Amino acid sequence: MNSRKSGPLPVEELIARCLTGDVRAFETLVKMHQGQVYGYACRMVGPDAAEDITQEVFLRVYRSLHTFRSEAEFKTWLYRITTNVCLDHLRRVRRQGGRLLSLDSAPNGSEESPLGWTIADQAADPGATDPEVRAERRELAQALQQALSRLSDKHRAVLVLHDMYGFRYEEIKDILHCSLGTVKSRLFYARRALREELRPYLDAVGEWPASGASSAS
Amino acid sequence: MRCSLDLLLAYMDDQLSSPVRDRVRHHLARCPVCRAELAQMRAMRELLATVPAPTPPPGLVETIVGHVRFREAEQVRRRPQVRFWQGCFAGGAVAAAALAMWLVGSSWLERDSGVAAATALEAAVQEHIVYAALLETGAGDWVDWAWAPAGDRP
Ligand SMILES: [Zn+2]
């Protein structure tokens, strides 16, 4: 870990400091991970509840920081807590008969889509300056969120963790506390269901800008 | 080999052993349906991987850290509070000290009145804590308030 010497403190070090009551260290930890937690929560519960979920997750993290050991574990652990808080929330809302993952939270014509696909994000994308392209992508992003919301919570979790956050099967197994076979079968069904939802859009995806690997970096 | 979405997805994720991978590749070369299927699945994976992540609202970190600071401050504030049973225990200690003072005091008081005065003061402070604790825990009904310092009576 010599390469980190001059960079930001490794997670282990930050946690050790948090455990001595160093709130600044905790602040750094939150800054480093808030994007991941908030983003994952948006995909799991929709943008309305994602902020509260993120707060709840980090308070739980703070309360139980003493329970884990290494940086590799931390990420899995953080996503496990986030998943649990999201699933608890969804269960509670459903019990109360509420609507989930409401797409109405971004009113029609609003510049911000439920996926957080803001104008700023689009402007940062090469080739997204064309208003027509922008509108198309917003529509696609909304279709995607809507399609995600129609999956069962557990199927959605596996799909989001694997295809959006790049976790491997083994890691997802640990995050969700299930078997490897369950991860594989849920991913299979989730992808098949999502493909059916998105079929009308997928034919046009050839025009989508390539992933970060081939465009930006 | 028959058309299999399961195998196609495993192929896409690079999860196959090399003999099976070769069979899938061979099948793809002659099956336009599976080629189209794979292209769609790849497009979908690409879409999921590249859709921009939502940006957390400004001030979220400050809110979270604020909660934690508040909790920490709460804990510090609560620490010195005397709970009911601790209060009872302290009460017993005060009584024992008073008894000891009464027994020994008569002979010691003349010789070392400074020490006795300090002990008496400490006992008074302890007693104050005990009465305050009894009040806070709602045990006030069982207490003979005649003995409590004036300021501690309900
Ligand atoms: Zn085929």
mmCIF file of C-alpha atoms and ligand atoms in Angstrom:
data_model
loop_
_atom_site.group_PDB
_atom_site.id
_atom_site.type_symbol
_atom_site.label_atom_id
_atom_site.label_comp_id
_atom_site.label_asym_id
_atom_site.label_seq_id
_atom_site.Cartn_x
_atom_site.Cartn_y
_atom_site.Cartn_z
ATOM 1 C CA MET A 1 0.000 0.000 0.000
ATOM 2 C CA ASN A 2 2.990 2.304 -0.443
ATOM 3 C CA SER A 3 1.369 3.999 -3.409
ATOM 4 C CA ARG A 4 -1.143 5.608 -1.053
ATOM 5 C CA LYS A 5 1.460 7.350 1.091
ATOM 6 C CA SER A 6 0.907 10.823 -0.322
ATOM 7 C CA GLY A 7 -2.738 10.341 -1.312
ATOM 8 C CA PRO A 8 -5.837 10.364 0.842
ATOM 9 C CA LEU A 9 -5.785 8.259 3.992
ATOM 10 C CA PRO A 10 -6.715 4.614 3.490
ATOM 11 C CA VAL A 11 -10.095 3.574 4.822
ATOM 12 C CA GLU A 12 -8.546 1.490 7.633
ATOM 13 C CA GLU A 13 -6.732 4.550 8.926
ATOM 14 C CA LEU A 14 -9.848 6.706 8.746
ATOM 15 C CA ILE A 15 -11.849 4.117 10.640
ATOM 16 C CA ALA A 16 -9.174 3.801 13.306
ATOM 17 C CA ARG A 17 -9.411 7.553 13.782
ATOM 18 C CA CYS A 18 -13.205 7.517 13.844
ATOM 19 C CA LEU A 19 -13.024 4.980 16.655
ATOM 20 C CA THR A 20 -11.047 7.443 18.760
ATOM 21 C CA GLY A 21 -13.893 9.920 18.374
ATOM 22 C CA ASP A 22 -12.369 11.870 15.460
ATOM 23 C CA VAL A 23 -15.465 13.264 13.737
ATOM 24 C CA ARG A 24 -13.354 14.889 10.988
ATOM 25 C CA ALA A 25 -12.145 11.446 9.952
ATOM 26 C CA PHE A 26 -15.757 10.319 9.762
ATOM 27 C CA GLU A 27 -16.579 13.355 7.646
ATOM 28 C CA THR A 28 -13.854 12.315 5.190
ATOM 29 C CA LEU A 29 -15.250 8.791 5.120
ATOM 30 C CA VAL A 30 -18.736 10.119 4.338
ATOM 31 C CA LYS A 31 -17.407 12.424 1.603
ATOM 32 C CA MET A 32 -15.599 9.497 -0.011
ATOM 33 C CA HIS A 33 -18.650 7.237 -0.090
ATOM 34 C CA GLN A 34 -21.772 9.402 -0.148
ATOM 35 C CA GLY A 35 -21.979 9.280 -3.960
ATOM 36 C CA GLN A 36 -22.009 5.492 -4.012
ATOM 37 C CA VAL A 37 -24.546 5.156 -1.225
ATOM 38 C CA TYR A 38 -26.822 7.883 -2.577
ATOM 39 C CA GLY A 39 -26.606 6.570 -6.151
ATOM 40 C CA TYR A 40 -27.348 2.994 -5.160
ATOM 41 C CA ALA A 41 -30.235 4.169 -2.973
ATOM 42 C CA CYS A 42 -31.665 6.172 -5.899
ATOM 43 C CA ARG A 43 -31.717 3.031 -8.005
ATOM 44 C CA MET A 44 -33.185 0.953 -5.216
ATOM 45 C CA VAL A 45 -35.844 3.238 -3.750
ATOM 46 C CA GLY A 46 -36.061 6.188 -6.118
ATOM 47 C CA PRO A 47 -34.775 9.728 -5.616
ATOM 48 C CA ASP A 48 -37.404 10.845 -3.083
ATOM 49 C CA ALA A 49 -36.220 8.643 -0.260
ATOM 50 C CA ALA A 50 -32.562 8.350 -1.261
ATOM 51 C CA GLU A 51 -31.404 11.271 0.874
ATOM 52 C CA ASP A 52 -32.986 9.945 4.079
ATOM 53 C CA ILE A 53 -31.668 6.481 3.289
ATOM 54 C CA THR A 54 -28.144 7.837 2.875
ATOM 55 C CA GLN A 55 -28.342 9.572 6.262
ATOM 56 C CA GLU A 56 -29.632 6.434 7.939
ATOM 57 C CA VAL A 57 -26.892 4.329 6.336
ATOM 58 C CA PHE A 58 -24.068 6.542 7.569
ATOM 59 C CA LEU A 59 -25.503 6.777 11.085
ATOM 60 C CA ARG A 60 -25.622 2.978 11.165
ATOM 61 C CA VAL A 61 -22.073 2.898 9.829
ATOM 62 C CA TYR A 62 -20.937 5.224 12.598
ATOM 63 C CA ARG A 63 -22.613 3.139 15.274
ATOM 64 C CA SER A 64 -21.019 -0.106 14.128
ATOM 65 C CA LEU A 65 -17.622 0.959 12.772
ATOM 66 C CA HIS A 66 -15.896 -1.246 15.318
ATOM 67 C CA THR A 67 -17.275 -4.423 13.729
ATOM 68 C CA PHE A 68 -15.111 -4.787 10.669
ATOM 69 C CA ARG A 69 -11.470 -5.093 9.775
ATOM 70 C CA SER A 70 -10.253 -4.339 6.269
ATOM 71 C CA GLU A 71 -10.820 -1.977 3.374
ATOM 72 C CA ALA A 72 -12.000 -4.799 1.099
ATOM 73 C CA GLU A 73 -14.600 -5.658 3.669
ATOM 74 C CA PHE A 74 -15.651 -2.050 4.121
ATOM 75 C CA LYS A 75 -17.116 -1.643 0.645
ATOM 76 C CA THR A 76 -19.085 -4.875 0.851
ATOM 77 C CA TRP A 77 -20.197 -3.951 4.344
ATOM 78 C CA LEU A 78 -21.296 -0.465 3.266
ATOM 79 C CA TYR A 79 -23.377 -1.857 0.400
ATOM 80 C CA ARG A 80 -24.831 -4.492 2.679
ATOM 81 C CA ILE A 81 -26.006 -1.837 5.127
ATOM 82 C CA THR A 82 -27.361 0.266 2.270
ATOM 83 C CA THR A 83 -29.218 -2.716 0.818
ATOM 84 C CA ASN A 84 -30.736 -3.527 4.197
ATOM 85 C CA VAL A 85 -31.844 0.044 4.837
ATOM 86 C CA CYS A 86 -33.371 0.182 1.336
ATOM 87 C CA LEU A 87 -35.195 -3.136 1.698
ATOM 88 C CA ASP A 88 -36.508 -2.115 5.153
ATOM 89 C CA HIS A 89 -37.762 1.130 3.670
ATOM 90 C CA LEU A 90 -39.460 -0.594 0.741
ATOM 91 C CA ARG A 91 -41.116 -3.097 3.049
ATOM 92 C CA ARG A 92 -42.380 -0.308 5.310
ATOM 93 C CA VAL A 93 -43.714 1.776 2.452
ATOM 94 C CA ARG A 94 -45.434 -1.225 0.923
ATOM 95 C CA ARG A 95 -47.059 -2.081 4.239
ATOM 96 C CA GLN A 96 -48.436 1.443 4.314
ATOM 97 C CA GLY A 97 -49.709 0.987 0.777
ATOM 98 C CA GLY A 98 -47.522 3.745 -0.581
ATOM 99 C CA ARG A 99 -46.191 4.186 -4.073
ATOM 100 C CA LEU A 100 -42.620 3.274 -4.718
ATOM 101 C CA LEU A 101 -39.922 4.631 -6.932
ATOM 102 C CA SER A 102 -42.304 7.314 -8.020
ATOM 103 C CA LEU A 103 -41.320 8.784 -11.311
ATOM 104 C CA ASP A 104 -43.659 11.668 -10.668
ATOM 105 C CA SER A 105 -41.082 13.116 -8.325
ATOM 106 C CA ALA A 106 -39.505 14.689 -11.385
ATOM 107 C CA PRO A 107 -42.477 16.489 -12.894
ATOM 108 C CA ASN A 108 -42.977 16.227 -16.616
ATOM 109 C CA GLY A 109 -40.758 18.667 -18.397
ATOM 110 C CA SER A 110 -38.491 19.044 -15.383
ATOM 111 C CA GLU A 111 -34.838 19.260 -16.286
ATOM 112 C CA GLU A 112 -33.863 16.698 -13.703
ATOM 113 C CA SER A 113 -34.772 13.091 -14.327
ATOM 114 C CA PRO A 114 -35.360 10.550 -11.562
ATOM 115 C CA LEU A 115 -32.036 8.985 -12.344
ATOM 116 C CA GLY A 116 -30.293 12.217 -11.571
ATOM 117 C CA TRP A 117 -29.669 12.668 -15.230
ATOM 118 C CA THR A 118 -29.328 16.398 -14.992
ATOM 119 C CA ILE A 119 -28.553 18.824 -17.764
ATOM 120 C CA ALA A 120 -25.129 19.245 -16.187
ATOM 121 C CA ASP A 121 -24.459 15.532 -16.507
ATOM 122 C CA GLN A 122 -25.521 15.548 -20.101
ATOM 123 C CA ALA A 123 -23.445 18.596 -20.908
ATOM 124 C CA ALA A 124 -20.451 16.767 -19.507
ATOM 125 C CA ASP A 125 -21.099 13.971 -22.002
ATOM 126 C CA PRO A 126 -19.432 14.453 -25.351
ATOM 127 C CA GLY A 127 -22.050 14.598 -28.072
ATOM 128 C CA ALA A 128 -24.875 15.448 -25.667
ATOM 129 C CA THR A 129 -25.185 19.093 -26.621
ATOM 130 C CA ASP A 130 -27.739 18.380 -29.303
ATOM 131 C CA PRO A 131 -31.135 19.008 -27.668
ATOM 132 C CA GLU A 132 -32.632 16.116 -29.571
ATOM 133 C CA VAL A 133 -30.003 13.716 -28.300
ATOM 134 C CA ARG A 134 -30.480 15.107 -24.818
ATOM 135 C CA ALA A 135 -34.202 14.558 -24.930
ATOM 136 C CA GLU A 136 -33.678 11.021 -26.204
ATOM 137 C CA ARG A 137 -31.297 10.224 -23.393
ATOM 138 C CA ARG A 138 -33.585 11.676 -20.791
ATOM 139 C CA GLU A 139 -36.369 9.528 -22.128
ATOM 140 C CA LEU A 140 -34.111 6.498 -22.055
ATOM 141 C CA ALA A 141 -32.970 7.256 -18.509
ATOM 142 C CA GLN A 142 -36.575 7.525 -17.387
ATOM 143 C CA ALA A 143 -37.498 4.339 -19.178
ATOM 144 C CA LEU A 144 -34.590 2.653 -17.435
ATOM 145 C CA GLN A 145 -35.626 3.819 -13.961
ATOM 146 C CA GLN A 146 -39.198 2.792 -14.664
ATOM 147 C CA ALA A 147 -38.086 -0.621 -15.878
ATOM 148 C CA LEU A 148 -35.870 -1.042 -12.804
ATOM 149 C CA SER A 149 -38.777 -0.143 -10.554
ATOM 150 C CA ARG A 150 -40.849 -2.986 -12.020
ATOM 151 C CA LEU A 151 -38.325 -5.619 -10.974
ATOM 152 C CA SER A 152 -38.690 -7.216 -7.563
ATOM 153 C CA ASP A 153 -36.484 -5.589 -4.914
ATOM 154 C CA LYS A 154 -34.118 -8.539 -4.767
ATOM 155 C CA HIS A 155 -33.773 -8.867 -8.533
ATOM 156 C CA ARG A 156 -33.173 -5.139 -8.802
ATOM 157 C CA ALA A 157 -30.474 -5.250 -6.118
ATOM 158 C CA VAL A 158 -28.510 -7.959 -7.926
ATOM 159 C CA LEU A 159 -28.827 -6.274 -11.305
ATOM 160 C CA VAL A 160 -27.828 -2.842 -10.009
ATOM 161 C CA LEU A 161 -24.888 -4.205 -8.023
ATOM 162 C CA HIS A 162 -23.590 -6.287 -10.935
ATOM 163 C CA ASP A 163 -24.326 -4.237 -14.026
ATOM 164 C CA MET A 164 -24.188 -0.702 -12.623
ATOM 165 C CA TYR A 165 -21.669 -0.981 -9.791
ATOM 166 C CA GLY A 166 -19.469 -3.723 -11.212
ATOM 167 C CA PHE A 167 -19.565 -6.086 -8.232
ATOM 168 C CA ARG A 168 -18.607 -9.703 -8.861
ATOM 169 C CA TYR A 169 -20.927 -12.619 -8.069
ATOM 170 C CA GLU A 170 -18.924 -13.506 -4.967
ATOM 171 C CA GLU A 171 -19.180 -9.980 -3.599
ATOM 172 C CA ILE A 172 -22.916 -9.779 -4.278
ATOM 173 C CA LYS A 173 -23.337 -13.082 -2.480
ATOM 174 C CA ASP A 174 -21.719 -11.483 0.593
ATOM 175 C CA ILE A 175 -23.670 -8.222 0.275
ATOM 176 C CA LEU A 176 -27.031 -9.952 0.002
ATOM 177 C CA HIS A 177 -26.279 -12.915 2.255
ATOM 178 C CA CYS A 178 -27.431 -15.450 -0.295
ATOM 179 C CA SER A 179 -25.947 -18.317 -2.296
ATOM 180 C CA LEU A 180 -23.944 -17.960 -5.491
ATOM 181 C CA GLY A 181 -26.668 -19.842 -7.356
ATOM 182 C CA THR A 182 -29.240 -17.327 -6.156
ATOM 183 C CA VAL A 183 -27.102 -14.432 -7.363
ATOM 184 C CA LYS A 184 -26.749 -16.024 -10.797
ATOM 185 C CA SER A 185 -30.398 -16.887 -11.220
ATOM 186 C CA ARG A 186 -31.589 -13.492 -9.999
ATOM 187 C CA LEU A 187 -29.228 -11.747 -12.396
ATOM 188 C CA PHE A 188 -30.472 -13.892 -15.254
ATOM 189 C CA TYR A 189 -34.156 -13.184 -14.580
ATOM 190 C CA ALA A 190 -33.557 -9.513 -13.854
ATOM 191 C CA ARG A 191 -31.713 -9.011 -17.141
ATOM 192 C CA ARG A 192 -34.276 -10.891 -19.124
ATOM 193 C CA ALA A 193 -37.121 -8.890 -17.570
ATOM 194 C CA LEU A 194 -35.317 -5.583 -18.011
ATOM 195 C CA ARG A 195 -34.527 -6.379 -21.632
ATOM 196 C CA GLU A 196 -38.228 -6.955 -22.294
ATOM 197 C CA GLU A 197 -39.038 -3.565 -20.761
ATOM 198 C CA LEU A 198 -36.321 -1.773 -22.693
ATOM 199 C CA ARG A 199 -36.585 -3.609 -25.993
ATOM 200 C CA PRO A 200 -37.971 -0.606 -27.906
ATOM 201 C CA TYR A 201 -34.989 1.467 -26.782
ATOM 202 C CA LEU A 202 -32.204 -1.045 -27.136
ATOM 203 C CA ASP A 203 -32.143 -1.070 -30.902
ATOM 204 C CA ALA A 204 -31.129 2.598 -30.843
ATOM 205 C CA VAL A 205 -28.433 2.076 -28.248
ATOM 206 C CA GLY A 206 -25.832 1.568 -30.918
ATOM 207 C CA GLU A 207 -25.671 5.349 -31.039
ATOM 208 C CA TRP A 208 -25.018 5.574 -27.324
ATOM 209 C CA PRO A 209 -21.573 6.927 -26.459
ATOM 210 C CA ALA A 210 -19.175 4.150 -25.574
ATOM 211 C CA SER A 211 -18.306 3.479 -21.933
ATOM 212 C CA GLY A 212 -15.702 5.514 -20.058
ATOM 213 C CA ALA A 213 -13.050 2.992 -21.015
ATOM 214 C CA SER A 214 -13.189 3.790 -24.691
ATOM 215 C CA SER A 215 -14.209 7.455 -24.664
ATOM 216 C CA ALA A 216 -13.037 9.551 -21.714
ATOM 217 C CA SER A 217 -10.054 7.647 -20.395
ATOM 218 C CA MET B 1 -25.742 -26.541 -29.363
ATOM 219 C CA ARG B 2 -29.201 -25.072 -28.977
ATOM 220 C CA CYS B 3 -29.959 -21.389 -28.487
ATOM 221 C CA SER B 4 -29.545 -20.552 -24.799
ATOM 222 C CA LEU B 5 -29.863 -17.112 -23.251
ATOM 223 C CA ASP B 6 -28.328 -18.477 -20.080
ATOM 224 C CA LEU B 7 -25.163 -19.466 -21.924
ATOM 225 C CA LEU B 8 -25.133 -16.244 -23.908
ATOM 226 C CA LEU B 9 -25.151 -14.166 -20.714
ATOM 227 C CA ALA B 10 -22.465 -16.315 -19.134
ATOM 228 C CA TYR B 11 -20.467 -15.847 -22.339
ATOM 229 C CA MET B 12 -20.994 -12.085 -22.159
ATOM 230 C CA ASP B 13 -19.807 -12.017 -18.524
ATOM 231 C CA ASP B 14 -16.824 -14.217 -19.387
ATOM 232 C CA GLN B 15 -17.954 -16.892 -16.958
ATOM 233 C CA LEU B 16 -17.470 -19.927 -19.208
ATOM 234 C CA SER B 17 -14.711 -22.501 -19.352
ATOM 235 C CA SER B 18 -12.856 -22.352 -22.640
ATOM 236 C CA PRO B 19 -14.421 -25.457 -24.300
ATOM 237 C CA VAL B 20 -17.944 -24.142 -23.603
ATOM 238 C CA ARG B 21 -16.922 -20.655 -24.685
ATOM 239 C CA ASP B 22 -15.751 -22.097 -28.020
ATOM 240 C CA ARG B 23 -19.034 -23.899 -28.497
ATOM 241 C CA VAL B 24 -20.973 -20.676 -27.882
ATOM 242 C CA ARG B 25 -18.713 -18.800 -30.286
ATOM 243 C CA HIS B 26 -19.236 -21.484 -32.875
ATOM 244 C CA HIS B 27 -23.011 -21.270 -32.377
ATOM 245 C CA LEU B 28 -22.988 -17.477 -32.629
ATOM 246 C CA ALA B 29 -21.207 -17.647 -35.957
ATOM 247 C CA ARG B 30 -24.152 -19.503 -37.491
ATOM 248 C CA CYS B 31 -27.165 -18.214 -35.469
ATOM 249 C CA PRO B 32 -28.346 -14.673 -36.283
ATOM 250 C CA VAL B 33 -31.027 -14.851 -33.563
ATOM 251 C CA CYS B 34 -28.437 -15.347 -30.837
ATOM 252 C CA ARG B 35 -26.164 -12.710 -32.373
ATOM 253 C CA ALA B 36 -29.017 -10.191 -32.170
ATOM 254 C CA GLU B 37 -29.829 -11.333 -28.636
ATOM 255 C CA LEU B 38 -26.232 -10.916 -27.522
ATOM 256 C CA ALA B 39 -26.009 -7.494 -29.144
ATOM 257 C CA GLN B 40 -29.096 -6.343 -27.233
ATOM 258 C CA MET B 41 -27.857 -7.714 -23.951
ATOM 259 C CA ARG B 42 -24.508 -6.037 -24.481
ATOM 260 C CA ALA B 43 -26.237 -2.779 -25.301
ATOM 261 C CA MET B 44 -28.249 -3.044 -22.116
ATOM 262 C CA ARG B 45 -25.207 -3.799 -20.000
ATOM 263 C CA GLU B 46 -23.474 -0.832 -21.622
ATOM 264 C CA LEU B 47 -26.444 1.385 -20.864
ATOM 265 C CA LEU B 48 -26.522 0.308 -17.217
ATOM 266 C CA ALA B 49 -22.781 0.796 -16.820
ATOM 267 C CA THR B 50 -22.651 4.229 -18.424
ATOM 268 C CA VAL B 51 -25.798 6.007 -17.284
ATOM 269 C CA PRO B 52 -24.500 8.884 -15.140
ATOM 270 C CA ALA B 53 -24.724 8.402 -11.400
ATOM 271 C CA PRO B 54 -27.130 10.694 -9.544
ATOM 272 C CA THR B 55 -25.385 13.476 -7.668
ATOM 273 C CA PRO B 56 -26.006 13.656 -3.911
ATOM 274 C CA PRO B 57 -27.791 16.862 -2.859
ATOM 275 C CA PRO B 58 -25.521 19.617 -1.523
ATOM 276 C CA GLY B 59 -25.173 19.709 2.250
ATOM 277 C CA LEU B 60 -25.784 15.998 2.747
ATOM 278 C CA VAL B 61 -22.354 15.409 4.301
ATOM 279 C CA GLU B 62 -22.863 18.344 6.685
ATOM 280 C CA THR B 63 -26.267 17.000 7.756
ATOM 281 C CA ILE B 64 -24.862 13.546 8.472
ATOM 282 C CA VAL B 65 -21.815 14.856 10.327
ATOM 283 C CA GLY B 66 -24.096 17.228 12.245
ATOM 284 C CA HIS B 67 -26.178 14.274 13.466
ATOM 285 C CA VAL B 68 -23.031 12.476 14.584
ATOM 286 C CA ARG B 69 -21.675 15.529 16.427
ATOM 287 C CA PHE B 70 -25.028 15.941 18.161
ATOM 288 C CA ARG B 71 -25.010 12.307 19.236
ATOM 289 C CA GLU B 72 -21.482 12.609 20.556
ATOM 290 C CA ALA B 73 -22.408 15.736 22.526
ATOM 291 C CA GLU B 74 -25.516 13.982 23.885
ATOM 292 C CA GLN B 75 -23.411 11.111 25.147
ATOM 293 C CA VAL B 76 -20.997 13.426 26.935
ATOM 294 C CA ARG B 77 -23.919 15.282 28.514
ATOM 295 C CA ARG B 78 -25.560 12.080 29.719
ATOM 296 C CA ARG B 79 -22.483 10.434 31.146
ATOM 297 C CA PRO B 80 -22.426 12.065 34.655
ATOM 298 C CA GLN B 81 -26.133 11.513 35.280
ATOM 299 C CA VAL B 82 -26.920 9.413 38.348
ATOM 300 C CA ARG B 83 -29.371 6.630 37.734
ATOM 301 C CA PHE B 84 -31.882 5.529 40.341
ATOM 302 C CA TRP B 85 -30.038 2.456 41.663
ATOM 303 C CA GLN B 86 -26.751 4.269 41.556
ATOM 304 C CA GLY B 87 -28.536 6.924 43.586
ATOM 305 C CA CYS B 88 -29.684 4.355 46.135
ATOM 306 C CA PHE B 89 -26.154 3.020 46.381
ATOM 307 C CA ALA B 90 -24.762 6.522 46.839
ATOM 308 C CA GLY B 91 -27.456 7.170 49.433
ATOM 309 C CA GLY B 92 -26.284 4.132 51.404
ATOM 310 C CA ALA B 93 -22.712 5.350 51.186
ATOM 311 C CA VAL B 94 -23.706 8.774 52.493
ATOM 312 C CA ALA B 95 -25.577 7.218 55.405
ATOM 313 C CA ALA B 96 -22.590 5.031 56.252
ATOM 314 C CA ALA B 97 -20.286 8.023 56.098
ATOM 315 C CA ALA B 98 -22.597 10.013 58.347
ATOM 316 C CA LEU B 99 -22.722 7.157 60.841
ATOM 317 C CA ALA B 100 -18.952 6.848 60.806
ATOM 318 C CA MET B 101 -18.626 10.571 61.330
ATOM 319 C CA TRP B 102 -21.018 10.463 64.248
ATOM 320 C CA LEU B 103 -19.152 7.563 65.864
ATOM 321 C CA VAL B 104 -15.649 8.845 65.322
ATOM 322 C CA GLY B 105 -16.380 12.525 65.011
ATOM 323 C CA SER B 106 -16.714 13.331 68.680
ATOM 324 C CA SER B 107 -13.122 12.399 69.385
ATOM 325 C CA TRP B 108 -11.674 13.472 65.985
ATOM 326 C CA LEU B 109 -13.520 16.688 65.590
ATOM 327 C CA GLU B 110 -11.397 18.542 68.109
ATOM 328 C CA ARG B 111 -8.112 17.146 66.801
ATOM 329 C CA ASP B 112 -8.646 17.558 63.085
ATOM 330 C CA SER B 113 -11.710 19.639 62.429
ATOM 331 C CA GLY B 114 -10.399 20.527 58.933
ATOM 332 C CA VAL B 115 -10.615 16.923 57.695
ATOM 333 C CA ALA B 116 -14.054 16.448 59.236
ATOM 334 C CA ALA B 117 -15.345 19.639 57.654
ATOM 335 C CA ALA B 118 -14.088 18.530 54.254
ATOM 336 C CA THR B 119 -15.741 15.123 54.683
ATOM 337 C CA ALA B 120 -18.998 16.753 55.746
ATOM 338 C CA LEU B 121 -18.898 19.029 52.713
ATOM 339 C CA GLU B 122 -18.270 16.063 50.414
ATOM 340 C CA ALA B 123 -21.162 14.210 52.010
ATOM 341 C CA ALA B 124 -23.415 17.210 51.466
ATOM 342 C CA VAL B 125 -22.462 17.341 47.808
ATOM 343 C CA GLN B 126 -23.094 13.595 47.457
ATOM 344 C CA GLU B 127 -26.426 13.994 49.208
ATOM 345 C CA HIS B 128 -27.388 16.751 46.795
ATOM 346 C CA ILE B 129 -26.615 14.466 43.851
ATOM 347 C CA VAL B 130 -28.699 11.708 45.423
ATOM 348 C CA TYR B 131 -31.734 13.917 45.979
ATOM 349 C CA ALA B 132 -31.471 15.351 42.497
ATOM 350 C CA ALA B 133 -31.338 11.811 41.104
ATOM 351 C CA LEU B 134 -34.330 10.694 43.214
ATOM 352 C CA LEU B 135 -36.329 13.626 41.891
ATOM 353 C CA GLU B 136 -35.371 12.882 38.299
ATOM 354 C CA THR B 137 -36.306 9.202 38.488
ATOM 355 C CA GLY B 138 -39.709 9.999 39.943
ATOM 356 C CA ALA B 139 -38.975 8.269 43.263
ATOM 357 C CA GLY B 140 -39.899 11.458 45.114
ATOM 358 C CA ASP B 141 -42.928 9.896 46.817
ATOM 359 C CA TRP B 142 -40.815 7.597 48.971
ATOM 360 C CA VAL B 143 -38.387 10.246 50.114
ATOM 361 C CA ASP B 144 -38.568 12.110 53.382
ATOM 362 C CA TRP B 145 -37.926 15.532 51.944
ATOM 363 C CA ALA B 146 -37.455 17.087 55.344
ATOM 364 C CA TRP B 147 -33.860 15.908 55.181
ATOM 365 C CA ALA B 148 -33.187 17.168 51.660
ATOM 366 C CA PRO B 149 -31.335 20.418 51.075
ATOM 367 C CA ALA B 150 -33.920 23.193 50.561
ATOM 368 C CA GLY B 151 -33.058 23.610 46.867
ATOM 369 C CA ASP B 152 -33.569 19.920 46.125
ATOM 370 C CA ARG B 153 -37.144 19.612 47.440
ATOM 371 C CA PRO B 154 -39.865 19.101 44.862
HETATM 372 ZN ZN ZN C 1 -29.029 -19.362 -31.351
#
